[in-house]
Amino acid sequence: MDLLSAMNLFVRVVELESFTRAAAEQGVSSSAVSKQVAMLEQHFKARLLHRTTRSLSVTDIGDAVYHQCKRVLSEVSEAENLVAGLQGEPRGQLRISCNMTFGQQVLAKALPDFMARYPDVQLDVTLDDRMPDMVREGYDLMIRIKGQQLADSSLVARKLCDLPMFICAAPGYLAANGWPASPEELKQHNCLVFVHAENAHQWLVAEPGTSADPVEVDGDLKANNSVVVREAVLAGRGIANLASFLIADHVACGDIVPVFPRAAPDRLSAYAFYPTRDAATLKVARFIEFFESWLAEHIPQRLPEAGVEA
């Protein structure tokens, strides 16, 4: 038996309260997890878990062993990080959680460069718009899009980049429905809403010489994925407020145009979150440094002119 591996599986079963979820997370079968935990119980000569077909609970001895296993695994990780730090190269598994669209459209493009630079780091990436419990679910790093005001949290937040937002539409929609002459006229238009954005229904238009008060908007499409909204914009269905990384290529080829080209964009930001400053292991620190630099080169802070590449 690999004692450290069995300890790690036992810890994840306790934290996830499920053999099945622990197995899926670790990429092994449920029977393999069950066998490892049974071997661990044999090693300690004590029952660690109460298991039925419908429930799983930790025995008193199992709870004590769980906390000791956590401590041992943490010390092993610290030893590995110490060696890696002295050698100057990160190593080991890096578990990242990222929201869906940013993960698909941005993070996915950056990962191959990171893997080529740091071949001793193995990535485990989950794309999900829900907010995970990082400690319970075993993530090293979480990437999320937020406004300028962050909620109070026990997590450490590191800003990675600004994400300018542009109110935009297809030329065909504007030709058929008219071009809004002022932000207030957005209320007369079909505004397509990405519901997860913190500014979902209140769009800020900072035109030169005007007050930048938010405008309440509505329309016949609300979606929890901004790519869905973008596709509706491309189809001429309405006006949307979308991040530059989603529309820059379409603006360059003329399929989408900014509705208020002189306005300063509203901004969200991409943040990296990790549980505590002590958890900023070398692999986490290197990834944050890499991704921040990569984003500075690849996230457009303004829109290109039609026919000009971003």
PDB file of C-alpha atoms in Angstrom:
ATOM      1  CA  MET A   1       0.000   0.000   0.000  1.00  0.00           C
ATOM      2  CA  ASP A   2       1.161   3.518  -0.819  1.00  0.00           C
ATOM      3  CA  LEU A   3       0.401   5.027   2.596  1.00  0.00           C
ATOM      4  CA  LEU A   4       0.481   8.664   1.464  1.00  0.00           C
ATOM      5  CA  SER A   5      -1.831   7.932  -1.470  1.00  0.00           C
ATOM      6  CA  ALA A   6      -4.253   6.084   0.808  1.00  0.00           C
ATOM      7  CA  MET A   7      -4.171   8.949   3.305  1.00  0.00           C
ATOM      8  CA  ASN A   8      -4.890  11.457   0.558  1.00  0.00           C
ATOM      9  CA  LEU A   9      -7.859   9.427  -0.722  1.00  0.00           C
ATOM     10  CA  PHE A  10      -9.224   9.057   2.807  1.00  0.00           C
ATOM     11  CA  VAL A  11      -8.974  12.815   3.384  1.00  0.00           C
ATOM     12  CA  ARG A  12     -10.819  13.559   0.130  1.00  0.00           C
ATOM     13  CA  VAL A  13     -13.564  11.004   0.931  1.00  0.00           C
ATOM     14  CA  VAL A  14     -14.123  12.690   4.300  1.00  0.00           C
ATOM     15  CA  GLU A  15     -14.133  16.205   2.834  1.00  0.00           C
ATOM     16  CA  LEU A  16     -16.356  15.341  -0.123  1.00  0.00           C
ATOM     17  CA  GLU A  17     -18.514  12.978   1.966  1.00  0.00           C
ATOM     18  CA  SER A  18     -18.522  10.535  -0.929  1.00  0.00           C
ATOM     19  CA  PHE A  19     -16.423   7.700  -2.326  1.00  0.00           C
ATOM     20  CA  THR A  20     -17.835   8.424  -5.794  1.00  0.00           C
ATOM     21  CA  ARG A  21     -16.934  12.119  -5.813  1.00  0.00           C
ATOM     22  CA  ALA A  22     -13.468  11.424  -4.420  1.00  0.00           C
ATOM     23  CA  ALA A  23     -12.911   8.793  -7.097  1.00  0.00           C
ATOM     24  CA  ALA A  24     -14.047  11.130  -9.879  1.00  0.00           C
ATOM     25  CA  GLU A  25     -11.807  13.910  -8.572  1.00  0.00           C
ATOM     26  CA  GLN A  26      -8.742  11.651  -8.406  1.00  0.00           C
ATOM     27  CA  GLY A  27      -9.454   9.912 -11.711  1.00  0.00           C
ATOM     28  CA  VAL A  28      -9.782   6.408 -10.256  1.00  0.00           C
ATOM     29  CA  SER A  29     -12.648   3.978  -9.721  1.00  0.00           C
ATOM     30  CA  SER A  30     -14.860   4.003  -6.639  1.00  0.00           C
ATOM     31  CA  SER A  31     -13.784   0.443  -5.892  1.00  0.00           C
ATOM     32  CA  ALA A  32     -10.130   1.534  -5.908  1.00  0.00           C
ATOM     33  CA  VAL A  33     -10.913   4.287  -3.392  1.00  0.00           C
ATOM     34  CA  SER A  34     -12.873   1.871  -1.219  1.00  0.00           C
ATOM     35  CA  LYS A  35      -9.998  -0.632  -1.321  1.00  0.00           C
ATOM     36  CA  GLN A  36      -7.440   2.012  -0.321  1.00  0.00           C
ATOM     37  CA  VAL A  37      -9.575   3.211   2.607  1.00  0.00           C
ATOM     38  CA  ALA A  38     -10.132  -0.395   3.725  1.00  0.00           C
ATOM     39  CA  MET A  39      -6.352  -0.963   3.624  1.00  0.00           C
ATOM     40  CA  LEU A  40      -5.865   2.197   5.661  1.00  0.00           C
ATOM     41  CA  GLU A  41      -8.348   0.904   8.241  1.00  0.00           C
ATOM     42  CA  GLN A  42      -6.420  -2.369   8.322  1.00  0.00           C
ATOM     43  CA  HIS A  43      -3.186  -0.434   8.768  1.00  0.00           C
ATOM     44  CA  PHE A  44      -4.588   1.470  11.765  1.00  0.00           C
ATOM     45  CA  LYS A  45      -6.549  -1.579  12.967  1.00  0.00           C
ATOM     46  CA  ALA A  46      -9.618   0.600  13.470  1.00  0.00           C
ATOM     47  CA  ARG A  47     -12.830   1.513  11.641  1.00  0.00           C
ATOM     48  CA  LEU A  48     -12.500   5.009  10.228  1.00  0.00           C
ATOM     49  CA  LEU A  49     -15.843   5.385   8.456  1.00  0.00           C
ATOM     50  CA  HIS A  50     -19.412   4.242   8.960  1.00  0.00           C
ATOM     51  CA  ARG A  51     -20.719   3.275   5.501  1.00  0.00           C
ATOM     52  CA  THR A  52     -24.218   2.380   4.366  1.00  0.00           C
ATOM     53  CA  THR A  53     -25.800   2.434   0.924  1.00  0.00           C
ATOM     54  CA  ARG A  54     -27.237   5.883   1.698  1.00  0.00           C
ATOM     55  CA  SER A  55     -24.827   7.604   4.055  1.00  0.00           C
ATOM     56  CA  LEU A  56     -21.228   7.997   5.089  1.00  0.00           C
ATOM     57  CA  SER A  57     -19.975   9.332   8.418  1.00  0.00           C
ATOM     58  CA  VAL A  58     -16.647   9.514  10.215  1.00  0.00           C
ATOM     59  CA  THR A  59     -16.026   7.562  13.413  1.00  0.00           C
ATOM     60  CA  ASP A  60     -14.390   9.265  16.383  1.00  0.00           C
ATOM     61  CA  ILE A  61     -11.126   7.491  15.578  1.00  0.00           C
ATOM     62  CA  GLY A  62     -11.605   8.340  11.897  1.00  0.00           C
ATOM     63  CA  ASP A  63     -11.969  12.039  12.743  1.00  0.00           C
ATOM     64  CA  ALA A  64      -8.708  11.993  14.696  1.00  0.00           C
ATOM     65  CA  VAL A  65      -6.949  10.120  11.876  1.00  0.00           C
ATOM     66  CA  TYR A  66      -8.382  12.564   9.309  1.00  0.00           C
ATOM     67  CA  HIS A  67      -6.850  15.586  11.082  1.00  0.00           C
ATOM     68  CA  GLN A  68      -3.533  13.789  11.510  1.00  0.00           C
ATOM     69  CA  CYS A  69      -3.513  12.773   7.831  1.00  0.00           C
ATOM     70  CA  LYS A  70      -4.186  16.382   6.826  1.00  0.00           C
ATOM     71  CA  ARG A  71      -1.223  17.463   8.924  1.00  0.00           C
ATOM     72  CA  VAL A  72       1.078  14.824   7.450  1.00  0.00           C
ATOM     73  CA  LEU A  73       0.032  15.576   3.870  1.00  0.00           C
ATOM     74  CA  SER A  74       0.544  19.295   4.484  1.00  0.00           C
ATOM     75  CA  GLU A  75       4.033  18.672   5.822  1.00  0.00           C
ATOM     76  CA  VAL A  76       4.885  16.485   2.822  1.00  0.00           C
ATOM     77  CA  SER A  77       3.622  19.220   0.508  1.00  0.00           C
ATOM     78  CA  GLU A  78       5.704  21.815   2.351  1.00  0.00           C
ATOM     79  CA  ALA A  79       8.779  19.601   1.978  1.00  0.00           C
ATOM     80  CA  GLU A  80       8.149  19.233  -1.751  1.00  0.00           C
ATOM     81  CA  ASN A  81       7.648  22.994  -2.073  1.00  0.00           C
ATOM     82  CA  LEU A  82      10.854  23.638  -0.134  1.00  0.00           C
ATOM     83  CA  VAL A  83      12.839  21.432  -2.486  1.00  0.00           C
ATOM     84  CA  ALA A  84      11.119  22.939  -5.517  1.00  0.00           C
ATOM     85  CA  GLY A  85      11.800  26.429  -4.198  1.00  0.00           C
ATOM     86  CA  LEU A  86      15.480  25.680  -3.669  1.00  0.00           C
ATOM     87  CA  GLN A  87      15.650  24.259  -7.168  1.00  0.00           C
ATOM     88  CA  GLY A  88      13.669  27.223  -8.507  1.00  0.00           C
ATOM     89  CA  GLU A  89      11.152  25.110 -10.431  1.00  0.00           C
ATOM     90  CA  PRO A  90       7.521  24.374  -9.451  1.00  0.00           C
ATOM     91  CA  ARG A  91       6.303  20.798  -9.521  1.00  0.00           C
ATOM     92  CA  GLY A  92       3.279  18.701  -8.592  1.00  0.00           C
ATOM     93  CA  GLN A  93      -0.434  18.955  -9.329  1.00  0.00           C
ATOM     94  CA  LEU A  94      -2.063  22.390  -9.611  1.00  0.00           C
ATOM     95  CA  ARG A  95      -5.866  22.326  -9.287  1.00  0.00           C
ATOM     96  CA  ILE A  96      -7.567  25.370 -10.837  1.00  0.00           C
ATOM     97  CA  SER A  97     -11.224  26.392 -10.854  1.00  0.00           C
ATOM     98  CA  CYS A  98     -12.287  28.986 -13.434  1.00  0.00           C
ATOM     99  CA  ASN A  99     -15.627  30.326 -14.617  1.00  0.00           C
ATOM    100  CA  MET A 100     -16.885  28.800 -17.838  1.00  0.00           C
ATOM    101  CA  THR A 101     -16.601  31.452 -20.557  1.00  0.00           C
ATOM    102  CA  PHE A 102     -13.324  33.009 -19.388  1.00  0.00           C
ATOM    103  CA  GLY A 103     -11.928  29.509 -19.055  1.00  0.00           C
ATOM    104  CA  GLN A 104     -12.948  28.472 -22.556  1.00  0.00           C
ATOM    105  CA  GLN A 105     -12.114  31.728 -24.329  1.00  0.00           C
ATOM    106  CA  VAL A 106      -8.996  32.862 -22.453  1.00  0.00           C
ATOM    107  CA  LEU A 107      -7.507  30.416 -19.931  1.00  0.00           C
ATOM    108  CA  ALA A 108      -7.569  27.518 -22.399  1.00  0.00           C
ATOM    109  CA  LYS A 109      -5.355  29.487 -24.778  1.00  0.00           C
ATOM    110  CA  ALA A 110      -2.807  30.280 -22.073  1.00  0.00           C
ATOM    111  CA  LEU A 111      -2.424  26.806 -20.570  1.00  0.00           C
ATOM    112  CA  PRO A 112      -0.267  25.221 -23.320  1.00  0.00           C
ATOM    113  CA  ASP A 113       2.338  27.985 -22.878  1.00  0.00           C
ATOM    114  CA  PHE A 114       2.386  27.435 -19.113  1.00  0.00           C
ATOM    115  CA  MET A 115       2.743  23.673 -19.521  1.00  0.00           C
ATOM    116  CA  ALA A 116       5.622  24.121 -21.943  1.00  0.00           C
ATOM    117  CA  ARG A 117       7.377  26.470 -19.520  1.00  0.00           C
ATOM    118  CA  TYR A 118       6.802  24.319 -16.407  1.00  0.00           C
ATOM    119  CA  PRO A 119       6.763  20.665 -17.499  1.00  0.00           C
ATOM    120  CA  ASP A 120       6.898  19.336 -13.912  1.00  0.00           C
ATOM    121  CA  VAL A 121       3.485  20.844 -13.058  1.00  0.00           C
ATOM    122  CA  GLN A 122       0.420  18.721 -13.785  1.00  0.00           C
ATOM    123  CA  LEU A 123      -2.757  20.775 -14.304  1.00  0.00           C
ATOM    124  CA  ASP A 124      -6.234  19.750 -13.145  1.00  0.00           C
ATOM    125  CA  VAL A 125      -8.668  22.388 -14.453  1.00  0.00           C
ATOM    126  CA  THR A 126     -12.401  22.617 -13.750  1.00  0.00           C
ATOM    127  CA  LEU A 127     -14.647  25.122 -15.544  1.00  0.00           C
ATOM    128  CA  ASP A 128     -17.738  25.979 -13.522  1.00  0.00           C
ATOM    129  CA  ASP A 129     -19.689  29.187 -12.904  1.00  0.00           C
ATOM    130  CA  ARG A 130     -20.603  28.280  -9.333  1.00  0.00           C
ATOM    131  CA  MET A 131     -18.347  29.425  -6.487  1.00  0.00           C
ATOM    132  CA  PRO A 132     -16.627  26.356  -5.012  1.00  0.00           C
ATOM    133  CA  ASP A 133     -15.531  25.819  -1.443  1.00  0.00           C
ATOM    134  CA  MET A 134     -11.851  25.901  -2.293  1.00  0.00           C
ATOM    135  CA  VAL A 135     -10.560  24.174   0.829  1.00  0.00           C
ATOM    136  CA  ARG A 136     -13.234  21.490   0.955  1.00  0.00           C
ATOM    137  CA  GLU A 137     -12.958  20.742  -2.759  1.00  0.00           C
ATOM    138  CA  GLY A 138      -9.175  20.818  -2.813  1.00  0.00           C
ATOM    139  CA  TYR A 139      -8.490  23.675  -5.264  1.00  0.00           C
ATOM    140  CA  ASP A 140      -5.162  25.483  -5.171  1.00  0.00           C
ATOM    141  CA  LEU A 141      -6.381  28.447  -7.183  1.00  0.00           C
ATOM    142  CA  MET A 142      -9.651  29.971  -8.354  1.00  0.00           C
ATOM    143  CA  ILE A 143     -10.056  32.483 -11.193  1.00  0.00           C
ATOM    144  CA  ARG A 144     -13.216  34.587 -11.283  1.00  0.00           C
ATOM    145  CA  ILE A 145     -14.516  37.780 -12.893  1.00  0.00           C
ATOM    146  CA  LYS A 146     -15.564  40.464 -10.422  1.00  0.00           C
ATOM    147  CA  GLY A 147     -16.404  44.164 -10.206  1.00  0.00           C
ATOM    148  CA  GLN A 148     -14.088  46.659  -8.565  1.00  0.00           C
ATOM    149  CA  GLN A 149     -15.584  45.991  -5.112  1.00  0.00           C
ATOM    150  CA  LEU A 150     -14.817  42.547  -3.741  1.00  0.00           C
ATOM    151  CA  ALA A 151     -16.983  40.903  -1.115  1.00  0.00           C
ATOM    152  CA  ASP A 152     -15.391  40.256   2.271  1.00  0.00           C
ATOM    153  CA  SER A 153     -13.726  36.878   2.122  1.00  0.00           C
ATOM    154  CA  SER A 154     -11.186  34.721   3.857  1.00  0.00           C
ATOM    155  CA  LEU A 155      -9.582  34.198   0.456  1.00  0.00           C
ATOM    156  CA  VAL A 156      -6.594  36.176  -0.755  1.00  0.00           C
ATOM    157  CA  ALA A 157      -7.415  38.033  -4.004  1.00  0.00           C
ATOM    158  CA  ARG A 158      -4.842  39.008  -6.629  1.00  0.00           C
ATOM    159  CA  LYS A 159      -6.032  41.176  -9.514  1.00  0.00           C
ATOM    160  CA  LEU A 160      -4.851  39.785 -12.850  1.00  0.00           C
ATOM    161  CA  CYS A 161      -6.198  42.270 -15.386  1.00  0.00           C
ATOM    162  CA  ASP A 162      -8.967  44.695 -16.280  1.00  0.00           C
ATOM    163  CA  LEU A 163     -11.709  43.482 -18.609  1.00  0.00           C
ATOM    164  CA  PRO A 164     -13.268  46.411 -20.466  1.00  0.00           C
ATOM    165  CA  MET A 165     -16.955  46.023 -21.324  1.00  0.00           C
ATOM    166  CA  PHE A 166     -18.427  47.479 -24.523  1.00  0.00           C
ATOM    167  CA  ILE A 167     -22.084  48.032 -25.414  1.00  0.00           C
ATOM    168  CA  CYS A 168     -22.326  46.597 -28.895  1.00  0.00           C
ATOM    169  CA  ALA A 169     -24.628  45.340 -31.644  1.00  0.00           C
ATOM    170  CA  ALA A 170     -24.591  43.967 -35.165  1.00  0.00           C
ATOM    171  CA  PRO A 171     -24.789  46.602 -37.931  1.00  0.00           C
ATOM    172  CA  GLY A 172     -27.940  44.911 -39.236  1.00  0.00           C
ATOM    173  CA  TYR A 173     -29.752  45.349 -35.928  1.00  0.00           C
ATOM    174  CA  LEU A 174     -28.870  49.059 -35.790  1.00  0.00           C
ATOM    175  CA  ALA A 175     -29.912  49.572 -39.410  1.00  0.00           C
ATOM    176  CA  ALA A 176     -33.306  47.995 -38.709  1.00  0.00           C
ATOM    177  CA  ASN A 177     -33.953  49.494 -35.268  1.00  0.00           C
ATOM    178  CA  GLY A 178     -32.046  52.761 -35.197  1.00  0.00           C
ATOM    179  CA  TRP A 179     -28.880  53.789 -33.410  1.00  0.00           C
ATOM    180  CA  PRO A 180     -29.371  54.918 -29.787  1.00  0.00           C
ATOM    181  CA  ALA A 181     -28.576  58.623 -29.644  1.00  0.00           C
ATOM    182  CA  SER A 182     -28.153  58.575 -25.858  1.00  0.00           C
ATOM    183  CA  PRO A 183     -27.829  55.995 -23.091  1.00  0.00           C
ATOM    184  CA  GLU A 184     -31.476  56.580 -22.100  1.00  0.00           C
ATOM    185  CA  GLU A 185     -32.568  55.335 -25.529  1.00  0.00           C
ATOM    186  CA  LEU A 186     -31.236  51.892 -24.630  1.00  0.00           C
ATOM    187  CA  LYS A 187     -34.542  51.446 -22.776  1.00  0.00           C
ATOM    188  CA  GLN A 188     -36.290  51.441 -26.162  1.00  0.00           C
ATOM    189  CA  HIS A 189     -34.103  48.630 -27.492  1.00  0.00           C
ATOM    190  CA  ASN A 190     -33.919  44.879 -27.045  1.00  0.00           C
ATOM    191  CA  CYS A 191     -31.015  44.527 -24.632  1.00  0.00           C
ATOM    192  CA  LEU A 192     -29.562  41.035 -24.279  1.00  0.00           C
ATOM    193  CA  VAL A 193     -28.366  40.291 -20.758  1.00  0.00           C
ATOM    194  CA  PHE A 194     -25.590  38.109 -19.397  1.00  0.00           C
ATOM    195  CA  VAL A 195     -27.070  37.442 -15.971  1.00  0.00           C
ATOM    196  CA  HIS A 196     -23.838  36.518 -14.147  1.00  0.00           C
ATOM    197  CA  ALA A 197     -22.238  39.904 -14.793  1.00  0.00           C
ATOM    198  CA  GLU A 198     -22.316  42.167 -11.745  1.00  0.00           C
ATOM    199  CA  ASN A 199     -23.569  44.958 -14.007  1.00  0.00           C
ATOM    200  CA  ALA A 200     -26.066  42.648 -15.738  1.00  0.00           C
ATOM    201  CA  HIS A 201     -29.140  44.914 -15.901  1.00  0.00           C
ATOM    202  CA  GLN A 202     -27.482  48.278 -15.244  1.00  0.00           C
ATOM    203  CA  TRP A 203     -25.199  49.438 -18.010  1.00  0.00           C
ATOM    204  CA  LEU A 204     -22.857  52.364 -17.462  1.00  0.00           C
ATOM    205  CA  VAL A 205     -22.213  54.643 -20.429  1.00  0.00           C
ATOM    206  CA  ALA A 206     -19.562  57.307 -19.788  1.00  0.00           C
ATOM    207  CA  GLU A 207     -19.986  59.511 -22.876  1.00  0.00           C
ATOM    208  CA  PRO A 208     -17.766  62.636 -22.927  1.00  0.00           C
ATOM    209  CA  GLY A 209     -19.585  65.584 -21.343  1.00  0.00           C
ATOM    210  CA  THR A 210     -22.387  63.494 -19.821  1.00  0.00           C
ATOM    211  CA  SER A 211     -23.024  62.023 -16.390  1.00  0.00           C
ATOM    212  CA  ALA A 212     -22.190  58.332 -16.163  1.00  0.00           C
ATOM    213  CA  ASP A 213     -25.384  57.139 -14.514  1.00  0.00           C
ATOM    214  CA  PRO A 214     -26.301  53.483 -15.033  1.00  0.00           C
ATOM    215  CA  VAL A 215     -29.218  52.724 -17.350  1.00  0.00           C
ATOM    216  CA  GLU A 216     -31.683  49.964 -16.452  1.00  0.00           C
ATOM    217  CA  VAL A 217     -32.065  47.654 -19.456  1.00  0.00           C
ATOM    218  CA  ASP A 218     -34.161  44.661 -20.421  1.00  0.00           C
ATOM    219  CA  GLY A 219     -34.854  42.429 -23.377  1.00  0.00           C
ATOM    220  CA  ASP A 220     -36.050  39.058 -24.602  1.00  0.00           C
ATOM    221  CA  LEU A 221     -32.853  37.106 -23.835  1.00  0.00           C
ATOM    222  CA  LYS A 222     -31.191  36.500 -20.495  1.00  0.00           C
ATOM    223  CA  ALA A 223     -28.441  33.864 -20.360  1.00  0.00           C
ATOM    224  CA  ASN A 224     -25.943  32.602 -17.826  1.00  0.00           C
ATOM    225  CA  ASN A 225     -23.287  32.300 -20.523  1.00  0.00           C
ATOM    226  CA  SER A 226     -21.949  35.336 -22.364  1.00  0.00           C
ATOM    227  CA  VAL A 227     -21.156  33.329 -25.523  1.00  0.00           C
ATOM    228  CA  VAL A 228     -24.910  32.697 -25.878  1.00  0.00           C
ATOM    229  CA  VAL A 229     -25.460  36.453 -25.669  1.00  0.00           C
ATOM    230  CA  ARG A 230     -22.715  37.156 -28.200  1.00  0.00           C
ATOM    231  CA  GLU A 231     -24.197  34.729 -30.713  1.00  0.00           C
ATOM    232  CA  ALA A 232     -27.566  36.477 -30.405  1.00  0.00           C
ATOM    233  CA  VAL A 233     -25.818  39.805 -31.045  1.00  0.00           C
ATOM    234  CA  LEU A 234     -24.156  38.381 -34.156  1.00  0.00           C
ATOM    235  CA  ALA A 235     -27.572  37.186 -35.342  1.00  0.00           C
ATOM    236  CA  GLY A 236     -28.905  40.763 -35.114  1.00  0.00           C
ATOM    237  CA  ARG A 237     -31.226  40.082 -32.165  1.00  0.00           C
ATOM    238  CA  GLY A 238     -30.288  43.081 -30.016  1.00  0.00           C
ATOM    239  CA  ILE A 239     -27.725  45.084 -28.057  1.00  0.00           C
ATOM    240  CA  ALA A 240     -25.422  43.627 -25.383  1.00  0.00           C
ATOM    241  CA  ASN A 241     -22.715  44.683 -22.954  1.00  0.00           C
ATOM    242  CA  LEU A 242     -19.790  42.286 -23.498  1.00  0.00           C
ATOM    243  CA  ALA A 243     -16.120  42.010 -22.582  1.00  0.00           C
ATOM    244  CA  SER A 244     -13.513  42.975 -25.149  1.00  0.00           C
ATOM    245  CA  PHE A 245     -12.029  39.462 -25.342  1.00  0.00           C
ATOM    246  CA  LEU A 246     -15.411  38.135 -26.547  1.00  0.00           C
ATOM    247  CA  ILE A 247     -16.001  40.637 -29.332  1.00  0.00           C
ATOM    248  CA  ALA A 248     -12.669  42.114 -30.491  1.00  0.00           C
ATOM    249  CA  ASP A 249     -12.252  39.699 -33.421  1.00  0.00           C
ATOM    250  CA  HIS A 250     -15.862  40.300 -34.529  1.00  0.00           C
ATOM    251  CA  VAL A 251     -15.381  44.072 -34.337  1.00  0.00           C
ATOM    252  CA  ALA A 252     -12.227  43.771 -36.437  1.00  0.00           C
ATOM    253  CA  CYS A 253     -14.154  42.071 -39.236  1.00  0.00           C
ATOM    254  CA  GLY A 254     -17.183  44.385 -38.951  1.00  0.00           C
ATOM    255  CA  ASP A 255     -19.730  41.846 -37.659  1.00  0.00           C
ATOM    256  CA  ILE A 256     -20.149  43.791 -34.402  1.00  0.00           C
ATOM    257  CA  VAL A 257     -19.829  47.526 -33.761  1.00  0.00           C
ATOM    258  CA  PRO A 258     -19.629  49.537 -30.518  1.00  0.00           C
ATOM    259  CA  VAL A 259     -22.886  51.450 -29.987  1.00  0.00           C
ATOM    260  CA  PHE A 260     -21.205  54.319 -28.108  1.00  0.00           C
ATOM    261  CA  PRO A 261     -17.731  54.449 -29.709  1.00  0.00           C
ATOM    262  CA  ARG A 262     -16.673  57.615 -27.825  1.00  0.00           C
ATOM    263  CA  ALA A 263     -17.656  56.284 -24.392  1.00  0.00           C
ATOM    264  CA  ALA A 264     -15.127  55.042 -21.848  1.00  0.00           C
ATOM    265  CA  PRO A 265     -15.809  51.347 -21.215  1.00  0.00           C
ATOM    266  CA  ASP A 266     -17.171  50.034 -17.961  1.00  0.00           C
ATOM    267  CA  ARG A 267     -14.737  47.538 -16.448  1.00  0.00           C
ATOM    268  CA  LEU A 268     -14.792  44.242 -14.638  1.00  0.00           C
ATOM    269  CA  SER A 269     -11.605  42.490 -13.530  1.00  0.00           C
ATOM    270  CA  ALA A 270     -10.158  38.993 -13.509  1.00  0.00           C
ATOM    271  CA  TYR A 271      -8.912  37.884 -10.089  1.00  0.00           C
ATOM    272  CA  ALA A 272      -6.942  34.942  -8.790  1.00  0.00           C
ATOM    273  CA  PHE A 273      -8.084  33.669  -5.397  1.00  0.00           C
ATOM    274  CA  TYR A 274      -6.316  31.294  -3.034  1.00  0.00           C
ATOM    275  CA  PRO A 275      -7.125  30.337   0.549  1.00  0.00           C
ATOM    276  CA  THR A 276      -4.307  32.005   2.547  1.00  0.00           C
ATOM    277  CA  ARG A 277      -0.983  33.655   1.909  1.00  0.00           C
ATOM    278  CA  ASP A 278       0.677  30.552   3.307  1.00  0.00           C
ATOM    279  CA  ALA A 279      -1.062  28.582   0.534  1.00  0.00           C
ATOM    280  CA  ALA A 280       0.753  30.580  -2.139  1.00  0.00           C
ATOM    281  CA  THR A 281       3.028  27.670  -3.028  1.00  0.00           C
ATOM    282  CA  LEU A 282       5.647  28.021  -5.702  1.00  0.00           C
ATOM    283  CA  LYS A 283       3.379  26.435  -8.326  1.00  0.00           C
ATOM    284  CA  VAL A 284       0.540  28.865  -7.446  1.00  0.00           C
ATOM    285  CA  ALA A 285       2.876  31.858  -7.443  1.00  0.00           C
ATOM    286  CA  ARG A 286       4.437  30.882 -10.772  1.00  0.00           C
ATOM    287  CA  PHE A 287       1.059  30.372 -12.402  1.00  0.00           C
ATOM    288  CA  ILE A 288      -0.238  33.750 -11.203  1.00  0.00           C
ATOM    289  CA  GLU A 289       2.918  35.494 -12.438  1.00  0.00           C
ATOM    290  CA  PHE A 290       2.680  33.721 -15.789  1.00  0.00           C
ATOM    291  CA  PHE A 291      -1.040  34.319 -16.322  1.00  0.00           C
ATOM    292  CA  GLU A 292      -0.894  37.978 -15.319  1.00  0.00           C
ATOM    293  CA  SER A 293       1.851  38.551 -17.883  1.00  0.00           C
ATOM    294  CA  TRP A 294       0.011  36.517 -20.527  1.00  0.00           C
ATOM    295  CA  LEU A 295      -3.210  38.477 -20.014  1.00  0.00           C
ATOM    296  CA  ALA A 296      -1.379  41.800 -20.338  1.00  0.00           C
ATOM    297  CA  GLU A 297      -0.384  40.749 -23.853  1.00  0.00           C
ATOM    298  CA  HIS A 298      -3.627  39.112 -24.975  1.00  0.00           C
ATOM    299  CA  ILE A 299      -6.616  40.964 -23.437  1.00  0.00           C
ATOM    300  CA  PRO A 300      -7.517  43.972 -25.630  1.00  0.00           C
ATOM    301  CA  GLN A 301      -8.098  47.115 -23.574  1.00  0.00           C
ATOM    302  CA  ARG A 302      -9.733  48.866 -26.520  1.00  0.00           C
ATOM    303  CA  LEU A 303     -11.585  47.718 -29.596  1.00  0.00           C
ATOM    304  CA  PRO A 304      -9.945  47.602 -33.018  1.00  0.00           C
ATOM    305  CA  GLU A 305     -11.284  49.518 -35.955  1.00  0.00           C
ATOM    306  CA  ALA A 306     -13.219  47.478 -38.503  1.00  0.00           C
ATOM    307  CA  GLY A 307     -10.800  45.667 -40.753  1.00  0.00           C
ATOM    308  CA  VAL A 308      -7.955  45.985 -38.227  1.00  0.00           C
ATOM    309  CA  GLU A 309      -6.841  42.990 -36.176  1.00  0.00           C
ATOM    310  CA  ALA A 310      -7.063  43.360 -32.377  1.00  0.00           C
TER     311      ALA A 310
END
